[in-house]
Short mmCIF file of C-alpha atoms in Angstrom, two decimals:
data_model
loop_
_atom_site.label_atom_id
_atom_site.label_comp_id
_atom_site.label_asym_id
_atom_site.label_seq_id
_atom_site.Cartn_x
_atom_site.Cartn_y
_atom_site.Cartn_z
CA MET P 1 -1.25 14.05 29.85
CA THR P 2 -4.13 13.80 32.81
CA GLN P 3 -6.86 10.75 32.13
CA SER P 4 -9.41 14.17 31.15
CA GLN P 5 -7.20 14.45 28.50
CA LEU P 6 -6.81 11.22 27.30
CA ALA P 7 -10.46 11.03 27.00
CA ALA P 8 -11.69 14.06 25.65
CA ALA P 9 -9.03 13.05 22.66
CA LEU P 10 -9.92 9.95 21.89
CA GLY P 11 -13.50 10.42 22.43
CA CYS P 12 -14.15 8.84 25.55
CA SER P 13 -15.45 8.71 28.74
CA ARG P 14 -12.33 9.02 31.61
CA ALA P 15 -13.60 5.93 33.93
CA ALA P 16 -12.78 3.79 30.52
CA VAL P 17 -9.14 5.42 30.13
CA SER P 18 -9.00 4.76 34.11
CA THR P 19 -10.03 1.69 33.24
CA TRP P 20 -7.95 0.78 30.46
CA GLU P 21 -4.71 2.31 33.15
CA THR P 22 -5.27 -0.56 35.84
CA THR P 23 -6.96 -3.65 34.21
CA GLY P 24 -4.59 -3.36 31.62
CA ARG P 25 -7.51 -4.72 29.03
CA LEU P 26 -7.21 -2.83 25.43
CA PRO P 27 -9.61 -0.35 23.69
CA ARG P 28 -11.22 -1.28 20.19
CA PRO P 29 -8.90 -1.63 17.92
CA GLU P 30 -10.19 1.50 15.78
CA ARG P 31 -10.22 3.42 19.37
CA LEU P 32 -6.59 0.85 19.88
CA GLN P 33 -4.71 2.96 17.04
CA LEU P 34 -6.53 6.62 18.11
CA LEU P 35 -4.89 6.08 20.93
CA ALA P 36 -1.66 5.22 19.62
CA HIS P 37 -1.63 8.07 17.09
CA VAL P 38 -2.45 10.56 20.02
CA LEU P 39 0.17 9.20 22.50
CA GLY P 40 2.54 8.29 19.05
CA VAL P 41 3.55 5.10 19.27
CA PRO P 42 3.20 1.92 17.42
CA VAL P 43 0.40 0.36 17.94
CA ALA P 44 2.13 -3.16 18.96
CA GLU P 45 4.35 -0.39 21.10
CA LEU P 46 0.42 -0.84 23.29
CA ILE P 47 -0.79 -3.96 22.73
CA GLU P 48 2.84 -6.10 22.80
CA ASP P 49 2.60 -9.01 25.15
CA GLY P 50 5.34 -9.45 26.69
CA GLU P 51 8.60 -9.65 23.88
CA SER P 52 5.68 -10.40 21.49
CA LEU P 53 2.80 -9.27 20.26
CA SER P 54 0.68 -12.21 21.16
CA LEU P 55 -3.12 -13.14 18.85
CA VAL P 56 -4.83 -13.61 22.07
CA SER P 57 -5.28 -9.92 23.29
CA LEU P 58 -5.69 -9.07 19.91
CA ARG P 59 -8.86 -11.02 19.64
CA LEU P 60 -9.47 -10.41 23.05
CA THR P 61 -9.83 -6.46 22.90
CA ALA P 62 -11.64 -6.97 18.81
CA GLY P 63 -13.88 -8.93 21.52
CA LEU P 64 -13.79 -11.97 19.49
CA LEU P 65 -14.40 -16.00 20.33
CA ALA P 66 -10.92 -17.90 19.46
CA LYS P 67 -14.14 -19.88 16.47
CA ASP P 68 -15.44 -15.61 15.12
CA VAL P 69 -11.51 -15.42 13.94
CA ALA P 70 -11.53 -19.19 12.77
CA ARG P 71 -14.93 -18.68 10.68
CA THR P 72 -13.32 -15.47 9.91
CA LEU P 73 -10.26 -17.27 8.04
CA LYS P 74 -12.16 -19.78 7.27
CA VAL P 75 -10.41 -22.85 8.55
CA SER P 76 -11.46 -25.08 11.64
CA SER P 77 -11.72 -23.50 15.06
CA SER P 78 -8.02 -26.04 15.84
CA THR P 79 -6.73 -24.57 13.24
CA TYR P 80 -6.64 -21.14 14.79
CA CYS P 81 -6.41 -22.45 18.28
CA HIS P 82 -2.59 -23.89 16.90
CA VAL P 83 -1.60 -21.08 15.31
CA GLU P 84 -2.75 -18.95 18.94
CA ARG P 85 -0.74 -20.44 20.87
CA GLY P 86 2.15 -20.46 19.07
CA ARG P 87 2.62 -24.50 17.63
CA GLN P 88 2.19 -23.73 14.75
CA ARG P 89 3.42 -19.94 12.18
CA VAL P 90 0.99 -17.45 11.23
CA PRO P 91 1.13 -18.10 7.55
CA PRO P 92 1.16 -15.01 5.41
CA ARG P 93 -1.68 -15.83 4.03
CA TRP P 94 -3.81 -14.95 6.83
CA PHE P 95 -2.45 -11.51 7.77
CA PRO P 96 -4.36 -9.40 5.23
CA ILE P 97 -7.63 -10.91 7.07
CA LEU P 98 -6.31 -10.67 10.05
CA SER P 99 -5.85 -7.22 9.88
CA ARG P 100 -9.45 -6.26 8.92
CA THR P 101 -10.72 -8.40 11.70
CA PHE P 102 -8.69 -6.62 14.69
CA GLY P 103 -7.91 -3.57 12.81
CA VAL P 104 -4.17 -4.03 13.33
CA PRO P 105 -1.36 -2.85 10.57
CA ALA P 106 -0.85 -6.55 8.60
CA GLU P 107 2.53 -5.65 9.27
CA LEU P 108 2.41 -6.31 12.68
CA PHE P 109 2.31 -10.27 12.32
CA GLY P 110 5.07 -10.08 10.89
CA SER P 111 6.97 -10.44 14.37
CA LEU P 112 4.68 -13.79 14.72
CA ARG P 113 5.05 -15.14 11.21
CA GLU P 114 8.77 -15.12 13.22
CA GLN P 115 8.24 -16.55 16.84
CA SER P 116 9.19 -20.23 17.01
CA PRO P 117 6.30 -22.70 18.81
CA ALA P 118 8.79 -23.56 20.70
CA THR P 119 8.42 -19.72 22.49
CA ASN P 120 5.09 -20.04 23.56
CA THR P 121 5.38 -23.08 26.72
CA ASP P 122 3.10 -22.25 28.87
CA GLY P 123 0.17 -24.35 27.36
CA GLY P 124 -2.08 -21.39 26.74
CA ALA P 125 -1.98 -17.33 24.84
#
């Protein structure tokens, strides 16, 4: 499939598709879901960061700051940042809220819940 064909299927410009390919940036959540459908792959495959799904990638894709997500979850920014950096597990009660916020299926957060805080040793996410 060419960039032009994919752009037509997604209702966006060829330049947008080119940007995603060359920079690794992801489209907005609603377009990301359509992209996964058009390509016939799960959304998780498009947004995986290394071995595991990244809250940072999802947040950046949604164009949100950590404090915005924390406000949506009704927790402190530091609490959200601890979870985003892998210092704490993602609480299952957050799954539906994060799903709506990021526009992805709640099931994607299961891999985050199982990720050990020690897995993320680079100090950032």
